[in-house]
Every structure is written in C-alpha cells, then in structure tokens.
C-alpha cells in the first residue's frame, strides 16, 4: 500500500516533530491486537486468527497424525511442515517457511510424537508490515488450540531503527524505511530468545541491545493479549462442560 | 485449587508434580506444556494438566493399548486402522499391522490369520514397535487382547464369545473362529 503526503523534500518523514509515527503511535507502541482462537465451522485440529493493526493472518494446524507417504525427512521423530502463503508476495514463503519450521520445532515437544506429522499453514489475509511476526503469533495460538504440547508460547515483534529511534511493530509504510529491521521472537514466560533476524548491519552492539530490549518489551505486550485470549478460551470451554465450578 | 495454565507456566518443583499428560520437567521445575486446567489427586498433589478439547493431541507409542478396526487380512498379517489410544479417541487414524507371529502367545506356528480376524472386527491390541516406515506393529498375544466386537459373516449380527477361539452368532447359531479378547 502506497501512501502519499508524508514525504517532504524527497525524503519521507517517519517520525514527526512531536515524536509520533505516521499512524499516530508512540515509538514503543504496538498496534491494536485482536485475536480469536478457534474459528467455528472448521474441521482442522487447531486454528487461530490474529490481527495486528491492518495485518491479518489466519493459521491452521492439522495433526499430529499418521504419515501418509513413505518419503520422510525424519525417520523416527515428528515431521513438521509449515506452509506460508501470501498472495501478494509469493517469494517470501521460501524464506519464511524454514524459519518458522525450525522455530516451532525447537518449542514443540516433538519427542512425544514419534512417527507422526504436523502440518501448519498460515494465510496472510491482509498485509501491512510485521508479517513474519504476525504469522508466529498466529501459529502459537493455533498450536495452543490444537493442544499440541509446547515448552512455551512464542511471541514475536519487529523493531526498527528509524532516525536513531527504536520503533516497535513496523507497519507496511515504515517497513520501507531504510533503517535496520530486527525480527525478534521471545519465549513468553522464560524470556529466552528463539528468533533473532536482522536485515542490515548495525553500527554498534549497544544499538542491538537497545533494539532487543525494546523488542522484548513489545513481545510482552503481545503476550498479555494472547494469554488473556487463551484464558477466555479455557473458561468458555470449561464452563460449557461444567468442569469449572465458578 | 484448579488453575488455568498456558504452555510455559510453572507448575511447581519437579518432585511435587507427578509426570503426567501436559507437563514437562526442565531443571528442577515442572512446567505446563498445554493450555488447560490443573488437576490434583486426593492429597492435593498436582497430577496433570487437562486440555479441554474435543480430542487430545495424542499418537500411539510403544506399550500403548489401542483399539483398532481390521481393514484387510492376508496369510501373513492383518492390516488395521488405530482408532483409540489408551482410551482416548484419535483425531485421525493411524495404520498398524498385526503379524501372524504376534496374534497369540502359544502355538505361534499354528496361527491362521483368517481364523483369527476378519475385516470389520474391532480389536484391542498393544503397540510393540513403531515398526517400519508406514505401519505401527501391534500384538494381540496377551489374553485380554484380541477381538472385542465382530459381526457374523452370514447374518451380520454381533456375535458373542463362547471361548477364547470362537464366537457364536445369536441368530444363526453359527460358530466362527476369532482370537477373542478375554474380558
């Protein structure tokens, strides 16, 4: 999406004199997050919808189930396959899929599921920056819905450095700024980092530290929303089955 | 007190939690691996985390007792689809085979697959190995494992076991051979 009217004198302005970003956010502010675990009328094992500003993704999980074909990459353990689809940018799938597979293989308790297959698929409904991170968050929720055992939940956020200022959760317009962009995925409760991907060289390690700590804060904010949604799901299911008294 | 937990929530010290579904231990602490409600036994000890879902994410492991349906038979083995693992229905079936040498414990060389199973029978078996690439290997050698439900090939009525090797149709009084599970 191309926007006009922000630019001045050939160079775009990303942060106004008041210190606000193009969409009126403060630098450390994450866009509005909405998520829904388990969309009705779906036959898959787990699914989740995740929305971060104008970025909207849908993740589904099928499995663990029997492997059908006899060609396996992993003879004994679990086959984890991720399918990412973004109709506007088909090339990104090749870059994101292995990244997502490795990331979730490290967090799912794969040794409990020998000789089985787990299929994850992510569909980008609307793209406005931070796509990989939205995909990670949506997959986390879908896995949670499928009841697949994980060590922890992964929450991810993008951090950009624009005009020497750390900005969290870049939108599509800010993603086209030429500053460094860091994608960070954090194990929500233990706080350890499971994904760290940076687009350009940084001038100093202190800059990296600043971005990482800003990103971790962003992830915490996202996790708060995600967790309350998970709690709602459990209360909803538990009370409908009379498991939980009050 | 039941608690709502998400993956990564600390459940307690490793010794306090008995290793159950939905928990994992790292270092000396136990964590939840699923979203659900904690369960305690009579003495207030936490035993497991229950996922509240229609069907749990579960796969057959070595030693699991499974309930399966016979799909095809030949002289060497019966091909089955695994429907239930340890009392929990699967979301999607897994394939397994019961080889002729794993049907019963005694007189193994006398076993005849067509005299033990027929397609459509419901069989309780134990997983003995995860097998080759495609199939889980199952065994019905134990007394309590074997056919638990079978239909008469003539009338289609559910048959009743009369001994450990035969079942009888209540309608036609025909006896059919099966490896019957001891109840």
Coordinates of C-alpha atoms in Angstrom, one line a residue:
Chain A
X1 CA 0.0 0.0 0.0
X2 CA 1.5 3.3 -1.0
X3 CA 0.7 6.4 1.0
X4 CA 1.3 9.9 0.0
X5 CA 1.6 13.1 1.9
X6 CA 4.1 12.1 4.5
X7 CA 7.1 13.0 2.4
X8 CA 8.9 16.2 2.4
X9 CA 11.7 17.2 0.1
X10 CA 12.3 13.8 -1.4
X11 CA 12.8 12.0 1.9
X12 CA 10.0 10.5 3.8
X13 CA 9.2 11.6 7.3
X14 CA 8.6 8.6 9.6
X15 CA 8.6 10.3 12.9
X16 CA 7.0 13.7 13.3
X17 CA 8.5 16.6 15.3
X18 CA 6.1 15.6 18.2
X19 CA 7.8 12.2 18.3
X20 CA 4.7 10.4 16.8
X21 CA 4.8 7.9 13.9
X22 CA 2.8 8.1 10.7
X23 CA -0.2 6.4 12.2
X24 CA -0.1 8.4 15.3
X25 CA 1.6 5.9 17.5
X26 CA 4.4 6.5 20.0
X27 CA 7.7 4.7 19.1
X28 CA 7.2 2.0 21.7
X29 CA 3.6 1.4 21.0
X30 CA 2.3 -1.8 19.4
X31 CA -0.7 -1.6 17.1
X32 CA -4.1 -2.8 18.2
X33 CA -4.1 -6.6 18.5
X34 CA -7.2 -8.7 18.1
X35 CA -7.1 -12.5 18.1
X36 CA -9.5 -15.3 18.1
X37 CA -8.7 -18.9 18.9
X38 CA -10.8 -21.5 17.2
X39 CA -12.9 -20.0 14.4
X40 CA -16.2 -22.0 14.2
X41 CA -17.1 -24.4 11.4
X42 CA -13.6 -25.6 10.7
X43 CA -12.5 -29.2 10.6
X44 CA -8.8 -28.7 11.4
X45 CA -7.4 -29.6 14.8
X46 CA -6.4 -26.0 15.7
X47 CA -6.8 -22.6 14.1
X48 CA -6.4 -19.0 15.1
X49 CA -7.0 -15.6 13.6
X50 CA -4.5 -12.9 14.5
X51 CA -4.8 -9.2 13.7
X52 CA -2.2 -6.6 14.4
X53 CA -3.3 -3.2 13.0
X54 CA -4.1 -3.8 9.4
X55 CA -2.0 -7.0 9.2
X56 CA -4.4 -10.0 9.4
X57 CA -3.3 -13.6 9.3
X58 CA -5.0 -17.0 9.8
X59 CA -3.1 -20.0 11.0
X60 CA -4.3 -23.6 11.0
X61 CA -2.8 -26.7 12.5
X62 CA -3.5 -30.3 11.4
X63 CA -2.1 -33.2 13.4
X64 CA -0.3 -34.9 14.9
X65 CA -1.4 -37.6 12.5
X66 CA -0.3 -40.6 10.6
X67 CA 2.3 -40.0 7.9
X68 CA 0.8 -41.0 4.6
X69 CA 3.7 -41.1 2.2
X70 CA 6.8 -43.2 2.6
X71 CA 9.2 -40.4 2.0
X72 CA 10.1 -38.8 5.3
X73 CA 12.8 -36.4 6.1
X74 CA 12.8 -37.5 9.7
X75 CA 12.7 -41.3 10.1
X76 CA 11.8 -41.6 13.8
X77 CA 10.7 -38.2 15.0
X78 CA 8.0 -35.8 14.1
X79 CA 7.7 -34.3 10.6
X80 CA 6.8 -30.7 11.0
X81 CA 5.8 -28.9 7.8
X82 CA 4.9 -25.3 7.5
X83 CA 3.1 -23.7 4.6
X84 CA 3.1 -19.9 4.4
X85 CA 1.0 -18.2 1.8
X86 CA 0.9 -14.6 0.9
X87 CA -0.7 -14.0 -2.4
X88 CA 0.9 -10.6 -2.9
X89 CA 4.4 -11.8 -2.2
X90 CA 5.0 -15.4 -3.2
X91 CA 8.7 -15.3 -2.8
X92 CA 8.6 -14.7 0.9
X93 CA 7.3 -18.2 1.5
X94 CA 10.6 -19.8 0.7
X95 CA 12.3 -17.5 3.2
X96 CA 9.8 -17.8 6.0
X97 CA 8.8 -21.5 5.9
X98 CA 12.2 -23.0 7.1
X99 CA 12.5 -20.2 9.6
X100 CA 9.0 -21.0 11.1
X101 CA 9.6 -24.7 10.9
X102 CA 12.9 -24.5 12.9
X103 CA 11.5 -22.1 15.4
X104 CA 8.5 -24.2 16.2
X105 CA 10.4 -27.5 16.1
X106 CA 12.5 -26.1 19.0
X107 CA 9.5 -25.3 21.1
X108 CA 7.1 -28.2 20.4
X109 CA 7.8 -31.3 22.5
X110 CA 8.5 -33.3 19.3
X111 CA 9.9 -36.4 21.1
X112 CA 6.4 -37.2 22.5
X113 CA 5.1 -37.7 18.9
X114 CA 7.3 -40.2 17.1
X115 CA 6.4 -41.2 13.6
X116 CA 3.8 -38.5 13.2
X117 CA 3.3 -35.5 11.1
X118 CA 2.2 -32.0 11.9
X119 CA 1.1 -29.5 9.3
X120 CA 1.0 -25.8 10.0
X121 CA -0.4 -23.4 7.4
X122 CA -0.5 -19.6 7.6
X123 CA -2.6 -17.5 5.2
X124 CA -2.0 -13.8 5.0
X125 CA -5.3 -12.1 4.6
X126 CA -4.1 -8.6 4.7
X127 CA -0.5 -7.3 4.7
X128 CA 0.7 -4.2 6.5
X129 CA 4.1 -5.0 7.8
X130 CA 5.4 -7.3 10.5
X131 CA 4.1 -10.3 8.6
X132 CA 6.6 -12.9 9.9
X133 CA 5.8 -11.9 13.5
X134 CA 2.1 -12.0 13.0
X135 CA 2.5 -15.4 11.5
X136 CA 4.5 -16.6 14.5
X137 CA 1.9 -15.2 16.9
X138 CA -1.0 -16.8 15.0
X139 CA 0.8 -20.2 14.8
X140 CA 1.4 -20.1 18.5
X141 CA -2.3 -19.6 19.1
X142 CA -3.3 -22.3 16.6
X143 CA -0.9 -24.8 18.3
X144 CA -2.4 -23.9 21.6
X145 CA -5.9 -24.6 20.2
X146 CA -4.8 -27.9 18.8
X147 CA -3.5 -28.9 22.2
X148 CA 0.0 -29.6 20.9
X149 CA 2.4 -29.7 23.9
X150 CA 5.0 -26.8 23.7
X151 CA 7.7 -25.7 26.1
X152 CA 6.4 -22.2 26.0
X153 CA 4.5 -19.8 23.8
X154 CA 6.4 -17.8 21.2
X155 CA 5.5 -14.2 20.8
X156 CA 7.2 -12.1 18.1
X157 CA 7.6 -8.5 17.2
X158 CA 9.5 -6.3 14.8
X159 CA 11.7 -3.5 15.9
X160 CA 13.0 -0.9 13.5
X161 CA 15.6 1.8 13.9
X162 CA 14.4 5.0 12.3
X163 CA 16.2 8.3 12.7
X164 CA 18.1 6.9 15.6
X165 CA 14.9 5.9 17.4
X166 CA 13.7 2.4 18.2
X167 CA 10.2 1.8 16.9
X168 CA 8.2 -1.3 17.6
X169 CA 5.8 -3.2 15.3
X170 CA 6.5 -1.6 12.0
X171 CA 3.6 -1.1 9.6
X172 CA 3.9 -1.5 5.9
X173 CA 4.9 2.0 5.3
X174 CA 7.6 2.0 8.0
X175 CA 9.0 -1.3 6.7
X176 CA 10.1 0.5 3.5
X177 CA 12.3 2.9 5.5
X178 CA 15.9 2.1 5.0
X179 CA 16.9 1.6 8.6
X180 CA 17.7 -1.7 10.2
X181 CA 14.8 -4.0 11.0
X182 CA 15.0 -6.6 13.7
X183 CA 12.6 -9.5 14.0
X184 CA 12.6 -10.9 17.4
X185 CA 10.7 -14.0 18.8
X186 CA 10.7 -14.5 22.6
X187 CA 9.6 -17.5 24.7
X188 CA 6.9 -15.6 26.6
X189 CA 7.4 -17.0 30.1
X190 CA 11.0 -17.9 30.2
X191 CA 12.0 -14.8 28.3
X192 CA 14.6 -16.5 26.2
X193 CA 15.0 -15.5 22.5
X194 CA 14.1 -18.0 19.9
X195 CA 14.3 -15.9 16.8
X196 CA 16.6 -13.0 16.0
X197 CA 16.8 -11.9 12.5
X198 CA 18.2 -8.6 11.4
X199 CA 18.1 -7.0 7.9
X200 CA 21.2 -4.9 7.9
X201 CA 24.4 -4.3 9.7
X202 CA 24.2 -2.3 12.9
X203 CA 26.8 0.3 13.8
X204 CA 27.2 -0.8 17.4
X205 CA 26.3 -3.6 19.9
X206 CA 24.6 -1.1 22.1
X207 CA 22.2 -0.4 19.3
X208 CA 21.4 -4.1 19.1
X209 CA 20.9 -4.3 22.8
X210 CA 18.6 -1.4 22.7
X211 CA 16.6 -3.0 19.9
X212 CA 16.5 -6.3 21.6
X213 CA 15.2 -4.9 24.9
X214 CA 12.6 -2.8 23.1
X215 CA 11.5 -5.9 21.1
X216 CA 11.3 -8.0 24.3
X217 CA 9.0 -5.4 25.8
X218 CA 6.9 -5.4 22.7
X219 CA 6.6 -9.2 22.9
X220 CA 5.5 -9.0 26.5
X221 CA 2.7 -6.6 25.5
X222 CA 1.6 -9.0 22.8
X223 CA 1.7 -12.0 25.1
X224 CA -0.6 -10.2 27.6
X225 CA -3.3 -10.0 24.9
X226 CA -2.6 -13.6 23.7
X227 CA -2.7 -15.0 27.2
X228 CA -6.0 -13.4 28.2
X229 CA -7.5 -14.8 25.0
X230 CA -6.2 -18.3 25.9
X231 CA -7.7 -17.9 29.4
X232 CA -11.0 -16.8 27.9
X233 CA -11.0 -19.9 25.7
X234 CA -10.4 -22.2 28.7
X235 CA -13.1 -20.6 30.8
X236 CA -15.5 -20.8 27.9
X237 CA -14.8 -24.5 27.2
X238 CA -14.6 -25.4 30.9
X239 CA -17.9 -23.8 31.8
X240 CA -19.7 -25.2 28.8
X241 CA -18.6 -28.7 30.0
X242 CA -19.2 -28.0 33.7
X243 CA -15.6 -28.7 34.6
X244 CA -15.0 -25.4 36.3
X245 CA -17.4 -24.7 39.2
X246 CA -17.4 -20.9 39.4
Chain B
X1 CA -7.4 -25.3 43.6
X2 CA -7.7 -25.6 39.9
X3 CA -5.6 -23.2 38.0
X4 CA -5.6 -22.1 34.4
X5 CA -2.2 -22.5 32.8
X6 CA -0.7 -21.9 29.4
X7 CA 2.4 -23.5 27.9
X8 CA 5.5 -22.5 29.9
X9 CA 3.6 -21.8 33.2
X10 CA 5.5 -23.1 36.2
X11 CA 3.5 -25.8 38.0
X12 CA 5.9 -26.4 40.9
X13 CA 9.1 -28.2 41.8
X14 CA 9.8 -31.3 39.7
X15 CA 9.2 -33.6 42.7
X16 CA 5.8 -32.2 43.5
X17 CA 4.3 -32.9 40.1
X18 CA 3.9 -36.5 39.0
X19 CA 4.8 -36.8 35.4
X20 CA 1.6 -36.7 33.6
X21 CA 0.0 -35.5 30.4
X22 CA 0.6 -31.9 29.7
X23 CA 3.6 -31.4 31.9
X24 CA 7.3 -31.4 31.3
X25 CA 10.3 -31.0 33.6
X26 CA 13.3 -28.9 32.9
X27 CA 16.0 -28.4 35.6
X28 CA 14.3 -28.9 38.9
X29 CA 11.0 -27.2 37.9
X30 CA 7.9 -28.6 36.2
X31 CA 6.1 -26.6 33.5
X32 CA 2.9 -26.9 31.7
X33 CA 3.1 -27.8 28.0
X34 CA -0.5 -27.1 27.1
X35 CA -3.3 -24.8 27.9
X36 CA -5.8 -26.2 30.3
X37 CA -6.8 -26.6 33.9
X38 CA -4.6 -28.3 36.5
X39 CA -5.7 -31.5 38.1
X40 CA -5.0 -32.6 41.6
X41 CA -5.3 -36.0 43.3
X42 CA -6.8 -36.6 46.7
X43 CA -3.9 -35.3 48.7
X44 CA -3.7 -32.1 46.8
X45 CA -0.8 -33.2 44.7
X46 CA -0.9 -31.9 41.2
X47 CA -1.1 -34.7 38.7
X48 CA -1.7 -33.4 35.3
X49 CA -2.9 -30.6 33.1
X50 CA -6.1 -31.3 31.3
X51 CA -6.6 -29.8 27.8
X52 CA -10.2 -29.1 27.4
X53 CA -10.7 -30.1 23.8
X54 CA -12.9 -32.5 22.0
X55 CA -9.9 -34.6 21.2
X56 CA -6.4 -34.6 22.6
X57 CA -3.3 -34.4 20.6
X58 CA -2.1 -38.0 21.0
X59 CA -0.3 -40.6 19.0
X60 CA 0.3 -44.3 19.6
X61 CA 3.5 -45.1 21.4
X62 CA 5.3 -48.4 22.2
X63 CA 3.3 -50.0 25.0
X64 CA 0.0 -48.2 24.3
X65 CA -3.1 -50.2 24.4
X66 CA -5.1 -49.4 21.2
X67 CA -8.4 -50.2 19.8
X68 CA -8.5 -50.7 16.1
X69 CA -10.6 -51.9 13.2
X70 CA -9.4 -54.6 10.8
X71 CA -9.2 -53.4 7.2
X72 CA -7.7 -56.3 5.3
X73 CA -6.2 -59.7 6.0
X74 CA -3.9 -62.0 4.2
X75 CA -2.0 -65.1 5.3
X76 CA 0.9 -63.2 6.9
X77 CA -0.7 -60.2 8.6
X78 CA -3.9 -58.2 9.3
X79 CA -3.9 -54.5 8.4
X80 CA -5.8 -52.4 10.9
X81 CA -6.6 -48.7 11.5
X82 CA -5.9 -47.5 15.0
X83 CA -8.9 -45.6 16.3
X84 CA -8.4 -45.2 20.1
X85 CA -5.1 -44.9 22.1
X86 CA -5.3 -45.6 25.9
X87 CA -8.9 -44.8 26.0
X88 CA -8.6 -41.5 24.1
X89 CA -10.1 -41.3 20.6
X90 CA -7.7 -40.2 17.9
X91 CA -8.4 -37.2 15.7
X92 CA -7.3 -39.1 12.7
X93 CA -6.5 -42.8 12.3
X94 CA -3.0 -44.4 12.3
X95 CA -2.3 -47.5 10.4
X96 CA -1.0 -50.7 12.0
X97 CA -0.4 -54.3 11.3
X98 CA -0.7 -57.5 13.4
X99 CA 1.7 -60.1 12.1
X100 CA 0.8 -63.8 12.3
X101 CA 3.5 -64.4 14.9
X102 CA 2.1 -61.7 17.1
X103 CA -1.5 -62.9 17.2
X104 CA -1.2 -65.2 20.3
X105 CA 1.4 -66.5 22.7
X106 CA 1.1 -70.3 22.3
X107 CA 1.5 -72.5 19.2
X108 CA 2.5 -69.5 17.2
X109 CA 3.3 -71.6 14.2
X110 CA -0.3 -72.9 14.1
X111 CA -1.9 -69.5 13.9
X112 CA -4.1 -68.8 10.9
X113 CA -4.9 -65.2 10.3
X114 CA -8.3 -65.9 8.6
X115 CA -9.2 -67.9 11.7
X116 CA -8.2 -65.0 14.0
X117 CA -9.6 -61.8 12.4
X118 CA -11.9 -60.7 9.7
X119 CA -12.2 -57.3 8.1
X120 CA -14.5 -55.1 10.1
X121 CA -13.6 -56.7 13.5
X122 CA -12.9 -54.3 16.4
X123 CA -9.6 -55.5 18.1
X124 CA -7.8 -54.4 21.2
X125 CA -4.1 -54.7 20.8
X126 CA -0.8 -53.4 22.2
X127 CA 1.8 -51.4 20.2
X128 CA 5.0 -53.5 20.2
X129 CA 7.1 -51.3 18.0
X130 CA 6.7 -48.2 15.8
X131 CA 7.6 -50.6 13.0
X132 CA 8.8 -49.7 9.6
X133 CA 8.1 -46.6 7.6
X134 CA 4.4 -46.9 7.3
X135 CA 2.9 -49.2 9.9
X136 CA 2.9 -49.5 13.7
X137 CA 3.4 -53.1 14.8
X138 CA 0.7 -54.4 17.1
X139 CA 0.4 -57.6 19.1
X140 CA -2.7 -59.4 20.5
X141 CA -0.6 -62.0 22.3
X142 CA -1.9 -61.2 25.8
X143 CA -5.1 -62.9 26.9
X144 CA -7.0 -59.6 27.4
X145 CA -6.2 -58.5 23.8
X146 CA -8.0 -59.7 20.7
X147 CA -11.3 -59.3 19.0
X148 CA -13.9 -57.5 21.2
X149 CA -16.6 -57.0 18.6
X150 CA -17.3 -59.0 15.4
X151 CA -20.2 -59.4 13.1
X152 CA -21.4 -62.7 11.8
X153 CA -20.4 -63.2 8.2
X154 CA -23.8 -64.8 7.4
X155 CA -26.4 -62.7 9.2
X156 CA -24.5 -59.6 10.1
X157 CA -25.5 -59.9 13.8
X158 CA -23.0 -59.0 16.6
X159 CA -21.6 -62.3 17.8
X160 CA -21.0 -63.4 21.4
X161 CA -17.8 -65.1 22.5
X162 CA -18.1 -68.7 23.6
X163 CA -14.5 -69.5 24.3
X164 CA -11.1 -67.9 23.6
X165 CA -11.1 -69.1 20.0
X166 CA -14.7 -69.0 18.9
X167 CA -17.6 -66.6 18.7
X168 CA -21.3 -67.5 18.1
X169 CA -24.0 -65.7 16.2
X170 CA -27.1 -65.4 18.4
X171 CA -29.4 -65.6 15.3
X172 CA -28.0 -68.4 13.2
X173 CA -26.0 -70.3 15.9
X174 CA -23.0 -70.4 13.6
X175 CA -19.6 -70.5 15.3
X176 CA -16.8 -68.5 13.8
X177 CA -13.1 -68.6 14.6
X178 CA -11.6 -65.5 16.2
X179 CA -8.7 -64.6 18.5
X180 CA -11.2 -63.5 21.3
X181 CA -10.2 -61.0 23.9
X182 CA -10.7 -62.3 27.5
X183 CA -12.9 -59.9 29.3

